[in-house]
Amino acid sequence: MAVLTRHHVYVSLPSLPRLKALTASASAKSTRHSVPKAAGFAPHSGSRQGLQYLVPLRQPSHKARSPQCQASSRPVVAASSAPPSEFKWGADMKNLGISVALAAIVWFIPPPSGVTLKAWHLLAIFLGTIVGIITKPLPLGAVAMMGLAATMLTKTLTFAQAFSAFSSEIPWLIAIAFWLSGGFIKSGLGNRIAYGIVALFGKTTLGLTYSLVFAEALLAPAIPSVAARAGGIFFPLAKALCLACGSDPAKGTEKKMGAYVMKTLFQTSCISSAMFITAMAANPLAVNLASEALGQPITWGAWALAGIVPGLICLTAAPLILYVLYPPETKDTPDAPDTAKKELEKLGPLSLDEKITAGAFAVTVGLWIFGASIGINAVAAALLGLTILLVTNVVKWKDCLGDNQAWDTLTWFAALIAMAAHLNQFGFIKWFSGNVVNLVGGLGLSWQSSFGVVVLLYFYSHYLFASGAAHIGAMYTAFLSVATACGTPGMLAAIALGQLSNVMGCLSTYGIGSAPPYFGAGYVPQSKWYQLGFIMSVFYIAVWMFAGGAWWKVIGLW
């Protein structure tokens, strides 16, 4: 400990053997250890823990000085310096090393015939970035920035090329949609709608589940993050209702109703995410890549129209199928409507913020559907809705600035779009699709059968991916090119693969943003989760390919 007075500092140090010996010797001779009372020094008594000694300070100046500079005579305890903290990496170095190693290996492999050196080097960096996005050694945006840095440091891309997608409307659309969803949740309108539907339809476990399923689907176009819908609204509601009905994994009663409800809500969240461009954060990425590959845009309305029939079939049938495969022990839930009504009572009448939010979303979604006909794009519509919420103080700009998920998504979306687009421009996608076309075309199948093979390969490769965005960024353009080269109508292939990019999340505990909260609740064992996920995937593919295919014929996609 150091004691600071006006002219002196006394420092206490731990006793050293030699000093102890000297002290003992001095004590034996009955000679008290003293300190000369010289100028600039003062005596200080010893202590049991160690000897105190004096450190002379610079003599104070006797010149006149301002009061602010005068030292206080009151003793001050100086803070002891903290020991240096142990160094800690900011990234998971193992996963980062895997990403870098893969990129380096591919980089030094000679490119195959037909692929330029620049295209091959960009592929190496792109694959390393994708592996980084899957393994997450750093947040996704940071991984994407590292990938862009690598493209510029190696002179594979120029700055303008690397950051070209930051001027694209798609990444900004999804970022603005995140900010809009913040108002939807903050105002309480989302919870009110969910509770209202449960209050009407929740008297049985099946009815309760259907009410949650369709409430989530109703909100899907307005909340672009499936993780936000699941984790922020429906998972907390579902868990509260399950606990209220006596289904608690901590008490061994998870099968009473919670296991069925949690698994069903997870499965159907994959379906609702597929039905609308704005229902899942990665859908705009697929739209952008499809526009690059086909040279024509996919509108919000066209995507929704194509997905409405297969989506409604799956939303209706999935709870029934799981009711048979994984039935709840309790089939009646008479308390659920009362619980929801009590929550609605707590919310009180519709607040002004909720009314404003409802109006803003009505305007925005309306323009997303009909704006193209009057020359208003999706970003302009979203900005109008956001402007309403900002001006009316429902959402604050500092909330938008603090929305890390929105900015992170904007960053890695734009990075993936830029790299994928230049892979296409450098000719790699054309080379890849040509080789797969030769493989699939050599089977002698019709375009319908060839597209079926493409869908199966694309869908079940999702076991290797931890997010739909990573899967889309890595494989969507290539498989779309293969499908169209085999004769599949371009718009049909683009929309079908884009929607199935959401549905494939049903397979695992990590493949889509809604999986972690529902699985992490502990209601469904992992083995059962994977088993039911695979069974449901077969059903979903059949619906999308056959019922969806027939519907797409009716609306003119082929």
Coordinates of C-alpha atoms in Angstrom, one line a residue:
M1 CA 0.0 0.0 0.0
A2 CA 1.2 3.5 -0.8
V3 CA 0.3 6.5 1.4
L4 CA 0.7 9.9 -0.2
T5 CA 1.0 13.1 1.9
R6 CA 1.9 16.6 0.9
H7 CA 5.6 15.9 0.6
H8 CA 6.1 12.2 1.2
V9 CA 5.2 8.8 -0.2
Y10 CA 5.4 5.8 2.1
V11 CA 5.5 2.4 0.4
S12 CA 4.9 -0.8 2.1
L13 CA 6.7 -3.8 0.7
P14 CA 6.6 -7.4 1.7
S15 CA 9.3 -8.4 4.2
L16 CA 12.4 -9.8 2.7
P17 CA 14.6 -12.3 4.6
R18 CA 17.5 -9.9 4.9
L19 CA 15.4 -7.1 6.2
K20 CA 13.8 -9.4 8.7
A21 CA 17.3 -10.4 9.9
L22 CA 18.4 -6.8 10.3
T23 CA 15.2 -6.0 12.2
A24 CA 15.7 -9.0 14.5
S25 CA 19.3 -8.0 15.1
A26 CA 18.3 -4.4 15.9
S27 CA 15.6 -5.6 18.2
A28 CA 18.1 -7.8 20.1
K29 CA 20.4 -4.9 20.7
S30 CA 17.4 -2.9 22.0
T31 CA 18.1 -0.4 19.4
R32 CA 15.0 1.1 17.8
H33 CA 15.2 1.4 14.1
S34 CA 14.7 5.1 13.3
V35 CA 14.7 7.3 10.3
P36 CA 16.5 10.7 10.2
K37 CA 14.1 13.6 10.3
A38 CA 15.7 15.2 7.3
A39 CA 14.0 17.5 5.0
G40 CA 11.7 15.7 2.7
F41 CA 11.5 12.6 4.9
A42 CA 9.3 11.5 7.7
P43 CA 9.3 8.4 9.9
H44 CA 6.7 5.7 9.5
S45 CA 6.2 2.7 11.7
G46 CA 6.7 -0.9 10.7
S47 CA 3.9 -3.3 10.1
R48 CA 3.4 -7.0 10.8
Q49 CA 3.2 -7.7 7.0
G50 CA 6.3 -5.9 6.0
L51 CA 8.6 -3.0 6.6
Q52 CA 7.7 0.6 5.8
Y53 CA 10.3 2.8 4.3
L54 CA 10.4 6.3 3.0
V55 CA 10.7 7.5 -0.6
P56 CA 11.8 11.1 -1.0
L57 CA 9.7 13.2 -3.3
R58 CA 10.8 16.3 -5.3
Q59 CA 10.9 19.2 -2.8
P60 CA 7.8 21.4 -3.3
S61 CA 8.5 24.8 -4.8
H62 CA 7.9 27.8 -2.5
K63 CA 7.0 30.0 -5.4
A64 CA 3.5 31.4 -5.6
R65 CA 1.1 29.1 -7.4
S66 CA -2.6 29.0 -8.1
P67 CA -4.9 27.4 -5.6
Q68 CA -5.8 24.7 -8.1
C69 CA -2.2 23.5 -8.0
Q70 CA -1.9 23.4 -4.3
A71 CA -1.5 20.0 -2.8
S72 CA -3.8 18.9 -0.1
S73 CA -2.2 17.9 3.2
R74 CA -4.9 15.2 3.7
P75 CA -3.4 11.7 3.1
V76 CA -4.7 10.0 0.0
V77 CA -4.6 6.3 -0.6
A78 CA -3.1 5.7 -4.0
A79 CA -4.7 3.0 -6.1
S80 CA -2.5 0.0 -6.5
S81 CA -1.8 -0.9 -10.1
A82 CA -3.9 -3.9 -11.3
P83 CA -1.9 -6.8 -12.5
P84 CA -1.9 -7.1 -16.3
S85 CA -4.8 -9.0 -17.6
E86 CA -4.2 -12.3 -19.4
F87 CA -4.3 -11.9 -23.2
K88 CA -7.4 -13.3 -24.8
W89 CA -8.1 -13.7 -28.5
G90 CA -11.1 -11.9 -29.9
A91 CA -11.9 -14.8 -32.3
D92 CA -12.2 -18.5 -32.1
M93 CA -8.7 -19.2 -33.5
K94 CA -9.4 -22.8 -34.3
N95 CA -12.4 -22.0 -36.5
L96 CA -10.6 -19.0 -38.0
G97 CA -7.7 -21.2 -38.8
I98 CA -9.9 -23.7 -40.5
S99 CA -11.4 -20.9 -42.7
V100 CA -8.0 -19.5 -43.6
A101 CA -6.5 -22.9 -44.2
L102 CA -9.3 -23.9 -46.6
A103 CA -8.9 -20.7 -48.5
A104 CA -5.1 -21.1 -48.8
I105 CA -5.4 -24.7 -49.9
V106 CA -7.9 -23.9 -52.7
W107 CA -5.8 -20.8 -53.6
F108 CA -2.7 -22.8 -54.4
I109 CA -4.5 -25.6 -56.3
P110 CA -4.1 -25.0 -60.0
P111 CA -7.4 -23.9 -61.5
P112 CA -9.2 -26.5 -63.7
S113 CA -9.4 -26.0 -67.4
G114 CA -11.9 -23.3 -68.3
V115 CA -11.5 -21.3 -65.0
T116 CA -9.4 -18.1 -64.9
L117 CA -6.9 -17.6 -62.2
K118 CA -8.7 -14.6 -60.9
A119 CA -12.0 -16.5 -60.7
W120 CA -10.3 -19.4 -58.9
H121 CA -8.7 -17.1 -56.3
L122 CA -12.0 -15.4 -55.7
L123 CA -13.5 -18.8 -55.2
A124 CA -10.9 -19.6 -52.6
I125 CA -11.6 -16.4 -50.6
F126 CA -15.3 -16.9 -51.0
L127 CA -15.2 -20.5 -49.7
G128 CA -13.1 -19.4 -46.8
T129 CA -15.6 -16.7 -46.0
I130 CA -18.5 -19.1 -46.2
V131 CA -16.8 -21.6 -43.9
G132 CA -16.2 -18.6 -41.5
I133 CA -19.9 -17.7 -41.7
I134 CA -20.8 -21.3 -40.9
T135 CA -18.3 -21.8 -38.0
K136 CA -18.5 -18.2 -36.7
P137 CA -15.0 -17.5 -35.4
L138 CA -16.2 -13.9 -35.3
P139 CA -19.6 -12.2 -35.8
L140 CA -20.8 -12.7 -39.4
G141 CA -20.2 -9.1 -40.4
A142 CA -16.6 -9.2 -39.1
V143 CA -16.0 -12.4 -41.1
A144 CA -17.5 -10.8 -44.2
M145 CA -15.2 -7.8 -43.7
M146 CA -12.2 -10.0 -43.5
G147 CA -13.2 -11.7 -46.7
L148 CA -13.5 -8.4 -48.5
A149 CA -10.1 -7.3 -47.1
A150 CA -8.6 -10.5 -48.5
T151 CA -10.1 -9.8 -52.0
M152 CA -8.5 -6.4 -52.0
L153 CA -5.2 -7.3 -50.4
T154 CA -4.6 -10.0 -53.0
K155 CA -5.8 -7.6 -55.8
T156 CA -8.5 -10.1 -56.7
L157 CA -11.1 -7.3 -56.5
T158 CA -10.8 -3.6 -56.5
F159 CA -12.4 -1.5 -53.8
A160 CA -15.3 -0.6 -56.1
Q161 CA -15.9 -4.2 -56.9
A162 CA -15.6 -5.5 -53.3
F163 CA -18.1 -2.9 -52.0
S164 CA -20.3 -2.7 -55.0
A165 CA -23.2 -4.4 -53.3
F166 CA -23.4 -1.8 -50.6
S167 CA -25.2 0.3 -53.1
S168 CA -27.7 -2.5 -53.8
E169 CA -31.2 -2.0 -52.5
I170 CA -31.6 -5.5 -51.1
P171 CA -29.2 -5.3 -48.1
W172 CA -30.7 -1.9 -47.2
L173 CA -34.2 -3.2 -47.5
I174 CA -33.5 -5.9 -45.0
A175 CA -31.8 -3.5 -42.6
I176 CA -34.7 -1.1 -42.7
A177 CA -37.1 -4.0 -42.2
F178 CA -35.3 -4.9 -39.0
W179 CA -35.8 -1.4 -37.8
L180 CA -39.5 -1.6 -38.7
S181 CA -39.8 -4.8 -36.8
G182 CA -38.3 -3.1 -33.7
G183 CA -41.3 -0.8 -33.7
F184 CA -43.7 -3.6 -34.2
I185 CA -42.3 -5.4 -31.1
K186 CA -41.6 -2.2 -29.0
S187 CA -45.1 -0.9 -29.5
G188 CA -46.7 -4.1 -28.2
L189 CA -48.8 -4.6 -31.3
G190 CA -47.1 -8.0 -32.1
N191 CA -47.9 -9.4 -28.7
R192 CA -51.5 -8.1 -28.8
I193 CA -52.2 -9.9 -32.1
A194 CA -50.7 -13.1 -30.9
Y195 CA -52.7 -13.1 -27.6
G196 CA -55.9 -12.2 -29.5
I197 CA -55.6 -15.2 -31.7
V198 CA -54.8 -17.6 -28.9
A199 CA -57.8 -16.2 -26.9
L200 CA -60.1 -17.1 -29.8
F201 CA -58.8 -20.5 -30.8
G202 CA -56.8 -22.0 -27.9
K203 CA -59.2 -24.3 -26.1
T204 CA -57.5 -27.5 -27.2
T205 CA -53.9 -28.3 -27.7
L206 CA -54.4 -28.7 -31.4
G207 CA -56.5 -25.5 -31.6
L208 CA -53.9 -23.6 -29.5
T209 CA -51.1 -24.8 -31.8
Y210 CA -53.0 -23.8 -34.9
S211 CA -53.7 -20.4 -33.4
L212 CA -50.0 -19.9 -32.8
V213 CA -49.0 -21.2 -36.2
F214 CA -51.3 -18.9 -38.1
A215 CA -50.6 -15.9 -35.8
E216 CA -46.9 -16.4 -36.6
A217 CA -47.7 -16.7 -40.3
L218 CA -49.8 -13.6 -40.2
L219 CA -46.9 -11.6 -38.7
A220 CA -44.3 -13.2 -41.0
P221 CA -44.4 -10.5 -43.8
A222 CA -43.9 -7.7 -41.3
I223 CA -41.0 -9.2 -39.3
P224 CA -38.1 -10.1 -41.5
S225 CA -36.2 -12.1 -38.9
V226 CA -37.5 -15.6 -38.1
A227 CA -35.3 -15.5 -35.0
A228 CA -37.0 -12.3 -33.9
R229 CA -40.5 -13.8 -34.5
A230 CA -39.6 -17.0 -32.6
G231 CA -37.4 -15.7 -29.9
G232 CA -39.1 -12.3 -29.4
I233 CA -42.8 -13.1 -29.6
F234 CA -43.9 -16.7 -30.1
F235 CA -41.5 -18.8 -28.2
P236 CA -42.0 -16.8 -25.0
L237 CA -45.8 -17.0 -25.5
A238 CA -45.7 -20.7 -26.2
K239 CA -43.5 -21.4 -23.2
A240 CA -45.7 -19.4 -20.9
L241 CA -48.8 -21.2 -22.1
C242 CA -47.2 -24.6 -21.8
L243 CA -46.0 -23.9 -18.2
A244 CA -49.5 -22.6 -17.4
C245 CA -50.9 -25.9 -18.6
G246 CA -48.5 -27.9 -16.5
S247 CA -46.0 -28.9 -19.2
D248 CA -42.5 -28.3 -17.9
P249 CA -39.3 -30.3 -18.8
A250 CA -37.8 -29.5 -15.4
K251 CA -40.7 -31.6 -13.9
G252 CA -40.6 -34.3 -16.5
T253 CA -43.9 -33.3 -18.0
E254 CA -42.6 -32.0 -21.3
K255 CA -44.7 -34.5 -23.3
K256 CA -47.9 -33.3 -21.7
M257 CA -48.2 -30.7 -24.5
G258 CA -45.0 -28.7 -24.7
A259 CA -42.9 -31.1 -26.8
Y260 CA -45.7 -31.2 -29.5
V261 CA -46.2 -27.4 -29.4
M262 CA -42.5 -26.5 -29.6
K263 CA -41.7 -28.9 -32.4
T264 CA -44.8 -27.9 -34.4
L265 CA -44.1 -24.2 -34.0
F266 CA -40.5 -24.7 -35.1
Q267 CA -41.5 -26.7 -38.2
T268 CA -44.1 -24.2 -39.3
S269 CA -41.8 -21.3 -38.8
C270 CA -39.7 -22.7 -41.6
I271 CA -42.8 -22.7 -43.8
S272 CA -44.0 -19.2 -43.0
S273 CA -40.5 -17.9 -43.7
A274 CA -40.6 -19.4 -47.2
M275 CA -43.9 -17.8 -48.1
F276 CA -42.8 -14.1 -48.2
I277 CA -39.7 -12.3 -49.3
T278 CA -39.8 -10.2 -46.1
A279 CA -40.4 -13.2 -43.8
M280 CA -36.7 -14.3 -43.5
A281 CA -33.6 -12.2 -43.6
A282 CA -31.9 -14.3 -46.3
N283 CA -34.7 -14.2 -48.8
P284 CA -33.7 -10.9 -50.3
L285 CA -30.3 -12.4 -50.9
A286 CA -31.8 -15.1 -53.0
V287 CA -33.9 -12.5 -54.9
N288 CA -30.8 -10.5 -55.6
L289 CA -28.8 -13.5 -56.8
A290 CA -31.7 -14.6 -59.0
S291 CA -31.9 -11.1 -60.5
E292 CA -28.2 -11.3 -61.3
A293 CA -28.5 -14.7 -62.9
L294 CA -31.8 -14.3 -64.8
G295 CA -31.7 -10.6 -65.6
Q296 CA -35.2 -10.0 -64.3
P297 CA -36.4 -9.2 -60.8
I298 CA -38.7 -11.2 -58.5
T299 CA -41.3 -9.0 -57.0
W300 CA -42.8 -9.3 -53.5
G301 CA -46.2 -10.2 -54.9
A302 CA -44.8 -12.8 -57.4
W303 CA -43.0 -14.6 -54.6
A304 CA -46.0 -14.6 -52.2
L305 CA -48.4 -15.8 -55.0
A306 CA -46.1 -18.7 -55.8
G307 CA -45.8 -19.7 -52.2
I308 CA -49.3 -19.3 -51.0
V309 CA -50.7 -22.7 -52.0
P310 CA -47.8 -25.0 -51.0
G311 CA -47.3 -22.8 -47.9
L312 CA -50.9 -23.1 -46.7
I313 CA -51.0 -26.8 -47.4
C314 CA -48.0 -27.3 -45.2
L315 CA -49.1 -24.9 -42.5
T316 CA -52.4 -26.8 -42.3
A317 CA -51.1 -30.3 -42.6
A318 CA -47.9 -30.1 -40.4
P319 CA -49.7 -29.8 -37.1
L320 CA -51.9 -32.8 -37.9
I321 CA -49.0 -35.0 -39.1
L322 CA -47.0 -34.2 -35.9
Y323 CA -50.2 -34.7 -33.8
V324 CA -50.1 -38.3 -35.1
L325 CA -46.3 -38.8 -35.0
Y326 CA -45.6 -37.0 -31.8
P327 CA -48.9 -36.6 -30.0
P328 CA -49.3 -34.5 -26.8
E329 CA -50.5 -36.3 -23.7
T330 CA -52.9 -33.5 -22.9
K331 CA -55.2 -32.8 -25.8
D332 CA -57.4 -30.1 -24.2
T333 CA -56.1 -26.7 -23.0
P334 CA -59.1 -24.9 -21.5
D335 CA -56.8 -22.5 -19.6
A336 CA -55.0 -21.1 -22.6
P337 CA -57.7 -18.7 -23.7
D338 CA -58.1 -17.3 -20.2
T339 CA -54.3 -16.8 -20.0
A340 CA -54.3 -14.9 -23.2
K341 CA -57.3 -12.8 -22.2
K342 CA -55.5 -11.9 -19.0
E343 CA -52.5 -10.8 -20.9
L344 CA -54.7 -8.7 -23.2
E345 CA -56.3 -7.1 -20.2
K346 CA -52.9 -6.2 -18.9
L347 CA -52.1 -4.5 -22.3
G348 CA -55.3 -2.4 -22.0
P349 CA -56.8 -0.6 -24.9
L350 CA -54.9 -0.1 -28.2
S351 CA -52.3 2.5 -27.5
L352 CA -51.4 5.3 -29.8
D353 CA -48.1 3.8 -30.6
E354 CA -49.8 0.5 -31.6
K355 CA -52.2 2.5 -33.9
I356 CA -49.4 4.4 -35.5
T357 CA -47.4 1.2 -36.0
A358 CA -50.4 -0.6 -37.5
G359 CA -50.9 2.3 -39.9
A360 CA -47.2 2.4 -40.9
F361 CA -47.1 -1.3 -41.5
A362 CA -50.3 -1.2 -43.5
V363 CA -48.8 1.5 -45.8
T364 CA -45.5 -0.3 -46.1
V365 CA -46.9 -3.8 -46.8
G366 CA -49.4 -2.3 -49.2
L367 CA -46.6 -0.6 -51.2
W368 CA -44.5 -3.8 -51.1
I369 CA -47.5 -5.5 -52.8
F370 CA -48.7 -2.8 -55.2
G371 CA -45.9 -0.3 -55.3
A372 CA -44.2 -1.7 -58.4
S373 CA -47.2 -0.8 -60.5
I374 CA -46.8 2.9 -59.6
G375 CA -43.0 3.0 -59.7
I376 CA -42.3 2.8 -55.9
N377 CA -39.6 0.3 -55.0
A378 CA -39.5 -1.8 -51.9
V379 CA -36.8 0.3 -50.2
A380 CA -38.8 3.5 -50.7
A381 CA -41.8 1.8 -49.2
A382 CA -39.8 0.6 -46.2
L383 CA -38.3 4.1 -45.7
L384 CA -41.7 5.6 -45.7
G385 CA -42.9 3.3 -43.0
L386 CA -39.7 3.9 -41.0
T387 CA -40.1 7.7 -41.4
I388 CA -43.6 7.5 -39.9
L389 CA -42.4 5.6 -36.9
L390 CA -39.4 8.0 -36.4
V391 CA -41.4 11.2 -36.7
T392 CA -44.1 9.9 -34.3
N393 CA -41.4 8.8 -31.8
V394 CA -42.5 5.1 -31.9
V395 CA -39.0 4.3 -32.9
K396 CA -35.9 6.4 -32.1
W397 CA -33.0 6.7 -34.4
K398 CA -30.6 5.7 -31.6
D399 CA -32.6 2.4 -31.5
C400 CA -31.8 1.9 -35.2
L401 CA -28.2 2.7 -34.7
G402 CA -28.0 0.3 -31.8
D403 CA -29.6 -2.6 -33.7
N404 CA -26.5 -4.7 -34.2
Q405 CA -28.3 -7.4 -36.0
A406 CA -29.5 -5.1 -38.7
W407 CA -26.1 -3.6 -39.3
D408 CA -24.4 -7.0 -39.1
T409 CA -26.9 -8.4 -41.6
L410 CA -26.4 -5.5 -43.9
T411 CA -22.6 -6.0 -43.9
W412 CA -22.4 -9.7 -44.6
F413 CA -25.3 -9.7 -47.1
A414 CA -23.6 -7.0 -49.1
A415 CA -20.2 -8.9 -48.9
L416 CA -21.7 -12.2 -50.0
I417 CA -23.6 -10.5 -52.8
A418 CA -20.5 -8.8 -54.1
M419 CA -18.3 -11.9 -54.1
A420 CA -21.0 -14.1 -55.5
A421 CA -21.8 -11.6 -58.3
H422 CA -18.2 -11.4 -59.3
L423 CA -17.8 -15.2 -59.3
N424 CA -20.6 -15.1 -61.9
Q425 CA -18.9 -12.2 -63.8
F426 CA -15.6 -13.9 -63.8
G427 CA -17.1 -17.0 -65.4
F428 CA -16.9 -19.5 -62.6
I429 CA -20.7 -20.1 -62.2
K430 CA -21.0 -20.7 -65.9
W431 CA -18.2 -23.3 -65.8
F432 CA -19.6 -25.0 -62.7
S433 CA -23.2 -25.2 -64.1
G434 CA -21.9 -26.4 -67.4
N435 CA -20.2 -29.4 -65.7
V436 CA -23.2 -30.2 -63.5
V437 CA -25.5 -29.9 -66.6
N438 CA -23.4 -32.5 -68.3
L439 CA -23.7 -34.7 -65.3
V440 CA -27.4 -34.3 -64.8
G441 CA -28.1 -34.1 -68.5
G442 CA -26.3 -37.3 -69.1
L443 CA -29.0 -39.1 -67.1
G444 CA -31.4 -38.5 -69.9
L445 CA -34.1 -37.0 -67.7
S446 CA -36.8 -34.5 -68.5
W447 CA -36.4 -31.0 -67.1
Q448 CA -39.0 -31.9 -64.4
S449 CA -37.0 -34.9 -63.3
S450 CA -33.7 -33.0 -63.6
F451 CA -35.1 -30.2 -61.4
G452 CA -36.1 -32.8 -58.9
V453 CA -32.5 -34.1 -58.6
V454 CA -31.3 -30.5 -58.3
V455 CA -33.8 -29.8 -55.5
L456 CA -32.8 -33.0 -53.6
L457 CA -29.1 -32.2 -53.8
Y458 CA -29.6 -28.6 -52.8
F459 CA -32.1 -29.3 -50.0
Y460 CA -30.2 -32.1 -48.1
S461 CA -26.8 -30.4 -48.4
H462 CA -28.2 -28.0 -45.8
Y463 CA -27.0 -30.4 -43.0
L464 CA -23.6 -28.8 -43.7
F465 CA -24.8 -25.3 -43.1
A466 CA -25.6 -23.4 -39.9
S467 CA -27.7 -20.7 -41.7
G468 CA -29.9 -20.3 -44.7
A469 CA -27.9 -17.2 -45.8
A470 CA -24.7 -19.1 -45.9
H471 CA -26.3 -21.9 -47.9
I472 CA -27.9 -19.4 -50.4
G473 CA -24.6 -17.5 -50.7
A474 CA -22.6 -20.6 -51.4
M475 CA -24.9 -22.7 -53.6
Y476 CA -28.1 -20.9 -54.8
T477 CA -26.7 -19.3 -58.0
A478 CA -24.9 -22.4 -59.1
F479 CA -27.9 -24.7 -58.6
L480 CA -30.2 -22.1 -60.2
S481 CA -27.9 -22.1 -63.2
V482 CA -27.9 -25.9 -63.4
A483 CA -31.7 -26.0 -63.2
T484 CA -32.2 -23.4 -66.0
A485 CA -29.5 -25.1 -68.2
C486 CA -31.5 -28.3 -67.9
G487 CA -34.6 -26.6 -69.2
T488 CA -36.4 -25.6 -66.0
P489 CA -38.1 -22.2 -66.5
G490 CA -36.0 -19.6 -64.8
M491 CA -38.6 -17.9 -62.6
L492 CA -40.0 -21.2 -61.4
A493 CA -36.5 -22.5 -60.5
A494 CA -35.5 -19.2 -58.8
I495 CA -38.6 -19.0 -56.6
A496 CA -38.8 -22.7 -55.8
L497 CA -35.1 -22.8 -54.7
G498 CA -35.5 -19.6 -52.8
Q499 CA -38.5 -20.8 -50.9
L500 CA -37.0 -24.2 -50.2
S501 CA -33.9 -22.4 -48.8
N502 CA -36.2 -21.7 -45.8
V503 CA -38.0 -25.0 -45.7
M504 CA -34.7 -26.9 -45.5
G505 CA -34.2 -25.3 -42.0
C506 CA -36.5 -28.0 -40.7
L507 CA -33.8 -30.6 -40.8
S508 CA -31.5 -29.7 -37.8
T509 CA -31.2 -27.8 -34.5
Y510 CA -29.0 -25.1 -36.1
G511 CA -30.1 -24.6 -39.7
I512 CA -32.4 -21.6 -39.2
G513 CA -32.8 -18.9 -36.7
S514 CA -35.9 -20.3 -35.1
A515 CA -34.3 -23.6 -34.2
P516 CA -32.1 -22.5 -31.2
P517 CA -34.9 -21.1 -29.0
Y518 CA -37.4 -23.9 -29.6
F519 CA -34.8 -26.7 -29.3
G520 CA -33.0 -25.0 -26.4
A521 CA -36.2 -25.1 -24.3
G522 CA -35.5 -28.8 -23.6
Y523 CA -38.9 -30.1 -24.6
V524 CA -37.7 -32.3 -27.5
P525 CA -34.7 -34.7 -27.4
Q526 CA -32.1 -34.1 -30.1
S527 CA -32.6 -37.5 -31.7
K528 CA -36.3 -37.0 -32.0
W529 CA -35.8 -33.5 -33.4
Y530 CA -33.7 -34.9 -36.2
Q531 CA -35.9 -37.8 -36.9
L532 CA -39.1 -35.8 -37.2
G533 CA -37.2 -33.1 -39.1
F534 CA -36.3 -35.6 -41.8
I535 CA -39.8 -37.1 -42.0
M536 CA -41.3 -33.6 -42.4
S537 CA -38.8 -32.6 -45.0
V538 CA -40.0 -35.5 -47.3
F539 CA -43.5 -34.2 -46.9
Y540 CA -42.6 -30.6 -47.6
I541 CA -40.6 -31.4 -50.7
A542 CA -43.5 -33.5 -52.1
V543 CA -45.9 -30.6 -51.5
W544 CA -43.7 -28.0 -53.1
M545 CA -42.8 -30.1 -56.1
F546 CA -46.3 -31.6 -56.9
A547 CA -49.0 -29.3 -55.4
G548 CA -46.7 -26.3 -55.9
G549 CA -45.8 -27.4 -59.4
A550 CA -49.5 -27.7 -60.3
W551 CA -50.2 -24.2 -58.9
W552 CA -47.3 -22.7 -60.7
K553 CA -48.7 -24.1 -63.9
V554 CA -52.0 -22.3 -63.2
I555 CA -50.3 -18.9 -62.5
G556 CA -48.1 -19.2 -65.6
L557 CA -44.6 -19.9 -64.2
W558 CA -44.3 -22.7 -66.7

